[in-house]
């Protein structure tokens, strides 16, 4: 089995991006529960994200969602992030919260609405220019509720045209990430419902486009690690939106519902040497904390991802290859399970101590008094965007 000296250097370099929207109030279509002390603007969301980085040391970037995080001066927001010890990461577009988008955005039958949606995406690239962000993440709520409602193939034409126009606007160091989702808000057909559709568009676009795997966006029992392995093999895996699901797109904490699935995914990532940023894959959380404290939940999620990663790095790959080539089915499986069943918490605690952090980030955050401070200072926090 690989030892600490093999695993620690990789874990030291691992990075996990935080979503700005995790820190605002969120809920379901039944109720948004307001929590005391939540951020009132994007500046305060970044300040909260910086706390997660302060205690974990591995989350130096924050994803923005436009227009939820719209500000007059993006340069100022980027400066504020730097003052807090973090920076702006991926820019997420939002073409789903305007009455014009009832029948879709870039796939809408009306060219006026398509133009409006494309202009929004282009303005997101302007935000990237202003903040120094290198990645644009596109998720479309476009789809149909009823058979016959629109022409499925014509909508793919419109989608390809829109993606092409935005792709051509990217600067030399900017990249496009295309996210798929099985269903919701559309229930009959979604225009990018699966990895294959996202992949086909990314291939047509070129090297700057790759696929986002949101772990919550599949049918139950989908073998997500196979999708991950295939996209890695094709060099088209751009990013993850990590979260947990029990039923649909639940957006619960990564590693909470099925830590073994997260381990199996990280095993594919570790095998391809893609844990660290030089591997070219971004790891982001895409979560909402409807009933639990938000900053603490983000810290917990980061620890869960680190634990799954550490276990994946502990897989004895040499022994595994040997067992696989000998057709030793149970031996190979046992090698994987040995790594999964290792308690990696002491190893991660040592990693933190070595980098000057508290070995128990949650306890350290709770002791810090930050929550009490923001509860006292902030009145009337805003919603994350959902249910707003
Ligand atoms: C859609 O369900 C999604 O997963 C997309 O990533 C969005 O950008 C994100 O949620 C937050 O709205
Ligand atoms: Mn997502
Ligand atoms: Mn989602």
PDB file of N, CA, C and O in Angstrom, residues 69-119:
ATOM      1  N   UNK A  69     -24.695  37.294  -8.185  1.00  0.00           N
ATOM      2  CA  UNK A  69     -23.554  37.987  -7.583  1.00  0.00           C
ATOM      3  C   UNK A  69     -23.167  39.239  -8.368  1.00  0.00           C
ATOM      4  O   UNK A  69     -21.993  39.640  -8.364  1.00  0.00           O
ATOM      5  N   UNK A  70     -24.157  39.837  -9.049  1.00  0.00           N
ATOM      6  CA  UNK A  70     -23.847  41.028  -9.851  1.00  0.00           C
ATOM      7  C   UNK A  70     -23.436  42.188  -8.937  1.00  0.00           C
ATOM      8  O   UNK A  70     -24.059  42.422  -7.899  1.00  0.00           O
ATOM      9  N   UNK A  71     -22.371  42.879  -9.310  1.00  0.00           N
ATOM     10  CA  UNK A  71     -21.934  44.099  -8.602  1.00  0.00           C
ATOM     11  C   UNK A  71     -21.560  45.141  -9.650  1.00  0.00           C
ATOM     12  O   UNK A  71     -21.366  44.808 -10.824  1.00  0.00           O
ATOM     13  N   UNK A  72     -21.481  46.401  -9.212  1.00  0.00           N
ATOM     14  CA  UNK A  72     -21.134  47.463 -10.165  1.00  0.00           C
ATOM     15  C   UNK A  72     -19.691  47.345 -10.610  1.00  0.00           C
ATOM     16  O   UNK A  72     -19.355  47.631 -11.752  1.00  0.00           O
ATOM     17  N   UNK A  73     -18.838  46.953  -9.682  1.00  0.00           N
ATOM     18  CA  UNK A  73     -17.410  46.983  -9.980  1.00  0.00           C
ATOM     19  C   UNK A  73     -16.783  45.613  -9.643  1.00  0.00           C
ATOM     20  O   UNK A  73     -16.488  45.314  -8.481  1.00  0.00           O
ATOM     21  N   UNK A  74     -16.591  44.796 -10.687  1.00  0.00           N
ATOM     22  CA  UNK A  74     -16.056  43.439 -10.457  1.00  0.00           C
ATOM     23  C   UNK A  74     -14.585  43.470 -10.053  1.00  0.00           C
ATOM     24  O   UNK A  74     -14.109  42.570  -9.363  1.00  0.00           O
ATOM     25  N   UNK A  75     -13.890  44.507 -10.494  1.00  0.00           N
ATOM     26  CA  UNK A  75     -12.483  44.647 -10.106  1.00  0.00           C
ATOM     27  C   UNK A  75     -12.395  44.788  -8.583  1.00  0.00           C
ATOM     28  O   UNK A  75     -11.525  44.204  -7.933  1.00  0.00           O
ATOM     29  N   UNK A  76     -13.343  45.566  -8.036  1.00  0.00           N
ATOM     30  CA  UNK A  76     -13.376  45.780  -6.584  1.00  0.00           C
ATOM     31  C   UNK A  76     -13.677  44.463  -5.854  1.00  0.00           C
ATOM     32  O   UNK A  76     -13.109  44.173  -4.802  1.00  0.00           O
ATOM     33  N   UNK A  77     -14.575  43.670  -6.448  1.00  0.00           N
ATOM     34  CA  UNK A  77     -14.912  42.370  -5.828  1.00  0.00           C
ATOM     35  C   UNK A  77     -13.684  41.454  -5.817  1.00  0.00           C
ATOM     36  O   UNK A  77     -13.413  40.775  -4.824  1.00  0.00           O
ATOM     37  N   UNK A  78     -12.951  41.469  -6.939  1.00  0.00           N
ATOM     38  CA  UNK A  78     -11.735  40.639  -7.018  1.00  0.00           C
ATOM     39  C   UNK A  78     -10.699  41.121  -5.997  1.00  0.00           C
ATOM     40  O   UNK A  78     -10.023  40.302  -5.353  1.00  0.00           O
ATOM     41  N   UNK A  79     -10.602  42.447  -5.832  1.00  0.00           N
ATOM     42  CA  UNK A  79      -9.662  42.996  -4.833  1.00  0.00           C
ATOM     43  C   UNK A  79     -10.062  42.579  -3.423  1.00  0.00           C
ATOM     44  O   UNK A  79      -9.231  42.204  -2.600  1.00  0.00           O
ATOM     45  N   UNK A  80     -11.362  42.663  -3.179  1.00  0.00           N
ATOM     46  CA  UNK A  80     -11.878  42.266  -1.859  1.00  0.00           C
ATOM     47  C   UNK A  80     -11.533  40.794  -1.594  1.00  0.00           C
ATOM     48  O   UNK A  80     -11.114  40.436  -0.483  1.00  0.00           O
ATOM     49  N   UNK A  81     -11.717  39.941  -2.629  1.00  0.00           N
ATOM     50  CA  UNK A  81     -11.396  38.514  -2.475  1.00  0.00           C
ATOM     51  C   UNK A  81      -9.914  38.372  -2.102  1.00  0.00           C
ATOM     52  O   UNK A  81      -9.572  37.625  -1.166  1.00  0.00           O
ATOM     53  N   UNK A  82      -9.050  39.096  -2.808  1.00  0.00           N
ATOM     54  CA  UNK A  82      -7.604  38.992  -2.538  1.00  0.00           C
ATOM     55  C   UNK A  82      -7.301  39.417  -1.102  1.00  0.00           C
ATOM     56  O   UNK A  82      -6.488  38.784  -0.412  1.00  0.00           O
ATOM     57  N   UNK A  83      -7.980  40.475  -0.638  1.00  0.00           N
ATOM     58  CA  UNK A  83      -7.771  40.921   0.755  1.00  0.00           C
ATOM     59  C   UNK A  83      -8.163  39.832   1.758  1.00  0.00           C
ATOM     60  O   UNK A  83      -7.616  39.741   2.849  1.00  0.00           O
ATOM     61  N   UNK A  84      -9.143  39.015   1.352  1.00  0.00           N
ATOM     62  CA  UNK A  84      -9.610  37.946   2.244  1.00  0.00           C
ATOM     63  C   UNK A  84      -8.776  36.670   2.080  1.00  0.00           C
ATOM     64  O   UNK A  84      -9.068  35.652   2.705  1.00  0.00           O
ATOM     65  N   UNK A  85      -7.805  36.710   1.159  1.00  0.00           N
ATOM     66  CA  UNK A  85      -6.936  35.542   0.971  1.00  0.00           C
ATOM     67  C   UNK A  85      -7.482  34.508   0.005  1.00  0.00           C
ATOM     68  O   UNK A  85      -7.031  33.359  -0.020  1.00  0.00           O
ATOM     69  N   UNK A  86      -8.468  34.917  -0.817  1.00  0.00           N
ATOM     70  CA  UNK A  86      -9.017  33.982  -1.818  1.00  0.00           C
ATOM     71  C   UNK A  86      -9.074  34.698  -3.174  1.00  0.00           C
ATOM     72  O   UNK A  86      -8.696  35.866  -3.285  1.00  0.00           O
ATOM     73  N   UNK A  87      -9.558  34.006  -4.202  1.00  0.00           N
ATOM     74  CA  UNK A  87      -9.748  34.686  -5.484  1.00  0.00           C
ATOM     75  C   UNK A  87     -11.012  34.167  -6.163  1.00  0.00           C
ATOM     76  O   UNK A  87     -11.590  33.164  -5.731  1.00  0.00           O
ATOM     77  N   UNK A  88     -11.408  34.862  -7.231  1.00  0.00           N
ATOM     78  CA  UNK A  88     -12.628  34.489  -7.949  1.00  0.00           C
ATOM     79  C   UNK A  88     -12.313  33.306  -8.864  1.00  0.00           C
ATOM     80  O   UNK A  88     -11.344  33.337  -9.613  1.00  0.00           O
ATOM     81  N   UNK A  89     -13.155  32.295  -8.795  1.00  0.00           N
ATOM     82  CA  UNK A  89     -12.955  31.120  -9.634  1.00  0.00           C
ATOM     83  C   UNK A  89     -13.872  31.149 -10.845  1.00  0.00           C
ATOM     84  O   UNK A  89     -13.887  32.107 -11.621  1.00  0.00           O
ATOM     85  N   UNK A  90     -14.669  30.111 -10.966  1.00  0.00           N
ATOM     86  CA  UNK A  90     -15.523  29.942 -12.147  1.00  0.00           C
ATOM     87  C   UNK A  90     -16.675  30.947 -12.135  1.00  0.00           C
ATOM     88  O   UNK A  90     -17.236  31.245 -11.085  1.00  0.00           O
ATOM     89  N   UNK A  91     -17.018  31.448 -13.315  1.00  0.00           N
ATOM     90  CA  UNK A  91     -18.211  32.293 -13.461  1.00  0.00           C
ATOM     91  C   UNK A  91     -19.346  31.411 -14.001  1.00  0.00           C
ATOM     92  O   UNK A  91     -19.233  30.808 -15.070  1.00  0.00           O
ATOM     93  N   UNK A  92     -20.420  31.337 -13.226  1.00  0.00           N
ATOM     94  CA  UNK A  92     -21.592  30.528 -13.593  1.00  0.00           C
ATOM     95  C   UNK A  92     -22.647  31.436 -14.191  1.00  0.00           C
ATOM     96  O   UNK A  92     -23.001  32.466 -13.601  1.00  0.00           O
ATOM     97  N   UNK A  93     -23.166  31.051 -15.348  1.00  0.00           N
ATOM     98  CA  UNK A  93     -24.202  31.878 -15.983  1.00  0.00           C
ATOM     99  C   UNK A  93     -25.575  31.481 -15.450  1.00  0.00           C
ATOM    100  O   UNK A  93     -25.769  30.385 -14.933  1.00  0.00           O
ATOM    101  N   UNK A  94     -26.513  32.400 -15.612  1.00  0.00           N
ATOM    102  CA  UNK A  94     -27.875  32.141 -15.143  1.00  0.00           C
ATOM    103  C   UNK A  94     -28.854  32.628 -16.199  1.00  0.00           C
ATOM    104  O   UNK A  94     -29.091  33.821 -16.347  1.00  0.00           O
ATOM    105  N   UNK A  95     -29.397  31.686 -16.959  1.00  0.00           N
ATOM    106  CA  UNK A  95     -30.415  32.038 -17.958  1.00  0.00           C
ATOM    107  C   UNK A  95     -31.710  31.288 -17.620  1.00  0.00           C
ATOM    108  O   UNK A  95     -32.326  30.678 -18.482  1.00  0.00           O
ATOM    109  N   UNK A  96     -32.060  31.329 -16.334  1.00  0.00           N
ATOM    110  CA  UNK A  96     -33.258  30.584 -15.940  1.00  0.00           C
ATOM    111  C   UNK A  96     -34.192  31.328 -14.994  1.00  0.00           C
ATOM    112  O   UNK A  96     -35.169  30.753 -14.537  1.00  0.00           O
ATOM    113  N   UNK A  97     -33.896  32.589 -14.703  1.00  0.00           N
ATOM    114  CA  UNK A  97     -34.759  33.258 -13.720  1.00  0.00           C
ATOM    115  C   UNK A  97     -35.370  34.536 -14.266  1.00  0.00           C
ATOM    116  O   UNK A  97     -35.503  35.519 -13.542  1.00  0.00           O
ATOM    117  N   UNK A  98     -35.745  34.491 -15.542  1.00  0.00           N
ATOM    118  CA  UNK A  98     -36.348  35.659 -16.157  1.00  0.00           C
ATOM    119  C   UNK A  98     -37.621  35.166 -16.851  1.00  0.00           C
ATOM    120  O   UNK A  98     -37.616  34.069 -17.443  1.00  0.00           O
ATOM    121  N   UNK A  99     -38.682  35.948 -16.800  1.00  0.00           N
ATOM    122  CA  UNK A  99     -39.948  35.509 -17.426  1.00  0.00           C
ATOM    123  C   UNK A  99     -39.768  35.166 -18.899  1.00  0.00           C
ATOM    124  O   UNK A  99     -40.472  34.308 -19.437  1.00  0.00           O
ATOM    125  N   UNK A 100     -38.819  35.840 -19.561  1.00  0.00           N
ATOM    126  CA  UNK A 100     -38.575  35.560 -20.982  1.00  0.00           C
ATOM    127  C   UNK A 100     -38.158  34.108 -21.222  1.00  0.00           C
ATOM    128  O   UNK A 100     -38.252  33.603 -22.339  1.00  0.00           O
ATOM    129  N   UNK A 101     -37.639  33.435 -20.185  1.00  0.00           N
ATOM    130  CA  UNK A 101     -37.080  32.093 -20.376  1.00  0.00           C
ATOM    131  C   UNK A 101     -38.085  30.962 -20.093  1.00  0.00           C
ATOM    132  O   UNK A 101     -37.697  29.822 -19.855  1.00  0.00           O
ATOM    133  N   UNK A 102     -39.360  31.291 -20.139  1.00  0.00           N
ATOM    134  CA  UNK A 102     -40.386  30.269 -19.850  1.00  0.00           C
ATOM    135  C   UNK A 102     -40.258  29.075 -20.793  1.00  0.00           C
ATOM    136  O   UNK A 102     -40.406  27.925 -20.392  1.00  0.00           O
ATOM    137  N   UNK A 103     -39.924  29.312 -22.067  1.00  0.00           N
ATOM    138  CA  UNK A 103     -39.818  28.221 -23.044  1.00  0.00           C
ATOM    139  C   UNK A 103     -38.354  27.887 -23.365  1.00  0.00           C
ATOM    140  O   UNK A 103     -38.060  27.212 -24.348  1.00  0.00           O
ATOM    141  N   UNK A 104     -37.472  28.402 -22.530  1.00  0.00           N
ATOM    142  CA  UNK A 104     -36.051  28.127 -22.749  1.00  0.00           C
ATOM    143  C   UNK A 104     -35.263  29.417 -22.912  1.00  0.00           C
ATOM    144  O   UNK A 104     -35.827  30.515 -22.929  1.00  0.00           O
ATOM    145  N   UNK A 105     -33.950  29.258 -23.035  1.00  0.00           N
ATOM    146  CA  UNK A 105     -33.084  30.436 -23.205  1.00  0.00           C
ATOM    147  C   UNK A 105     -32.397  30.343 -24.572  1.00  0.00           C
ATOM    148  O   UNK A 105     -32.960  30.803 -25.568  1.00  0.00           O
ATOM    149  N   UNK A 106     -31.252  29.692 -24.632  1.00  0.00           N
ATOM    150  CA  UNK A 106     -30.552  29.603 -25.929  1.00  0.00           C
ATOM    151  C   UNK A 106     -31.257  28.650 -26.904  1.00  0.00           C
ATOM    152  O   UNK A 106     -30.945  28.652 -28.097  1.00  0.00           O
ATOM    153  N   UNK A 107     -32.189  27.850 -26.415  1.00  0.00           N
ATOM    154  CA  UNK A 107     -32.946  26.943 -27.305  1.00  0.00           C
ATOM    155  C   UNK A 107     -34.359  27.452 -27.581  1.00  0.00           C
ATOM    156  O   UNK A 107     -35.153  26.768 -28.235  1.00  0.00           O
ATOM    157  N   UNK A 108     -34.673  28.614 -27.062  1.00  0.00           N
ATOM    158  CA  UNK A 108     -36.031  29.172 -27.190  1.00  0.00           C
ATOM    159  C   UNK A 108     -36.423  29.324 -28.663  1.00  0.00           C
ATOM    160  O   UNK A 108     -35.575  29.662 -29.499  1.00  0.00           O
ATOM    161  N   UNK A 109     -37.698  29.092 -29.000  1.00  0.00           N
ATOM    162  CA  UNK A 109     -38.094  29.243 -30.409  1.00  0.00           C
ATOM    163  C   UNK A 109     -37.997  30.683 -30.928  1.00  0.00           C
ATOM    164  O   UNK A 109     -37.851  30.887 -32.143  1.00  0.00           O
ATOM    165  N   UNK A 110     -38.035  31.664 -30.047  1.00  0.00           N
ATOM    166  CA  UNK A 110     -38.029  33.076 -30.478  1.00  0.00           C
ATOM    167  C   UNK A 110     -36.578  33.605 -30.517  1.00  0.00           C
ATOM    168  O   UNK A 110     -35.894  33.623 -29.479  1.00  0.00           O
ATOM    169  N   UNK A 111     -36.131  34.053 -31.712  1.00  0.00           N
ATOM    170  CA  UNK A 111     -34.735  34.528 -31.808  1.00  0.00           C
ATOM    171  C   UNK A 111     -34.426  35.701 -30.873  1.00  0.00           C
ATOM    172  O   UNK A 111     -33.276  35.860 -30.448  1.00  0.00           O
ATOM    173  N   UNK A 112     -35.440  36.511 -30.531  1.00  0.00           N
ATOM    174  CA  UNK A 112     -35.191  37.641 -29.615  1.00  0.00           C
ATOM    175  C   UNK A 112     -34.735  37.123 -28.234  1.00  0.00           C
ATOM    176  O   UNK A 112     -33.786  37.646 -27.641  1.00  0.00           O
ATOM    177  N   UNK A 113     -35.399  36.081 -27.762  1.00  0.00           N
ATOM    178  CA  UNK A 113     -35.042  35.532 -26.448  1.00  0.00           C
ATOM    179  C   UNK A 113     -33.666  34.857 -26.527  1.00  0.00           C
ATOM    180  O   UNK A 113     -32.840  34.990 -25.606  1.00  0.00           O
ATOM    181  N   UNK A 114     -33.415  34.172 -27.632  1.00  0.00           N
ATOM    182  CA  UNK A 114     -32.090  33.534 -27.776  1.00  0.00           C
ATOM    183  C   UNK A 114     -30.986  34.586 -27.737  1.00  0.00           C
ATOM    184  O   UNK A 114     -29.952  34.404 -27.111  1.00  0.00           O
ATOM    185  N   UNK A 115     -31.249  35.711 -28.421  1.00  0.00           N
ATOM    186  CA  UNK A 115     -30.257  36.803 -28.447  1.00  0.00           C
ATOM    187  C   UNK A 115     -29.989  37.318 -27.021  1.00  0.00           C
ATOM    188  O   UNK A 115     -28.847  37.526 -26.619  1.00  0.00           O
ATOM    189  N   UNK A 116     -31.079  37.492 -26.283  1.00  0.00           N
ATOM    190  CA  UNK A 116     -30.941  37.992 -24.904  1.00  0.00           C
ATOM    191  C   UNK A 116     -30.102  37.013 -24.062  1.00  0.00           C
ATOM    192  O   UNK A 116     -29.228  37.428 -23.296  1.00  0.00           O
ATOM    193  N   UNK A 117     -30.367  35.714 -24.226  1.00  0.00           N
ATOM    194  CA  UNK A 117     -29.635  34.705 -23.445  1.00  0.00           C
ATOM    195  C   UNK A 117     -28.151  34.693 -23.850  1.00  0.00           C
ATOM    196  O   UNK A 117     -27.260  34.657 -22.987  1.00  0.00           O
ATOM    197  N   UNK A 118     -27.899  34.751 -25.157  1.00  0.00           N
ATOM    198  CA  UNK A 118     -26.492  34.731 -25.614  1.00  0.00           C
ATOM    199  C   UNK A 118     -25.773  35.984 -25.112  1.00  0.00           C
ATOM    200  O   UNK A 118     -24.623  35.925 -24.664  1.00  0.00           O
ATOM    201  N   UNK A 119     -26.466  37.123 -25.158  1.00  0.00           N
ATOM    202  CA  UNK A 119     -25.841  38.356 -24.660  1.00  0.00           C
ATOM    203  C   UNK A 119     -25.479  38.231 -23.180  1.00  0.00           C
ATOM    204  O   UNK A 119     -24.445  38.722 -22.731  1.00  0.00           O
TER     205      UNK A 119
END
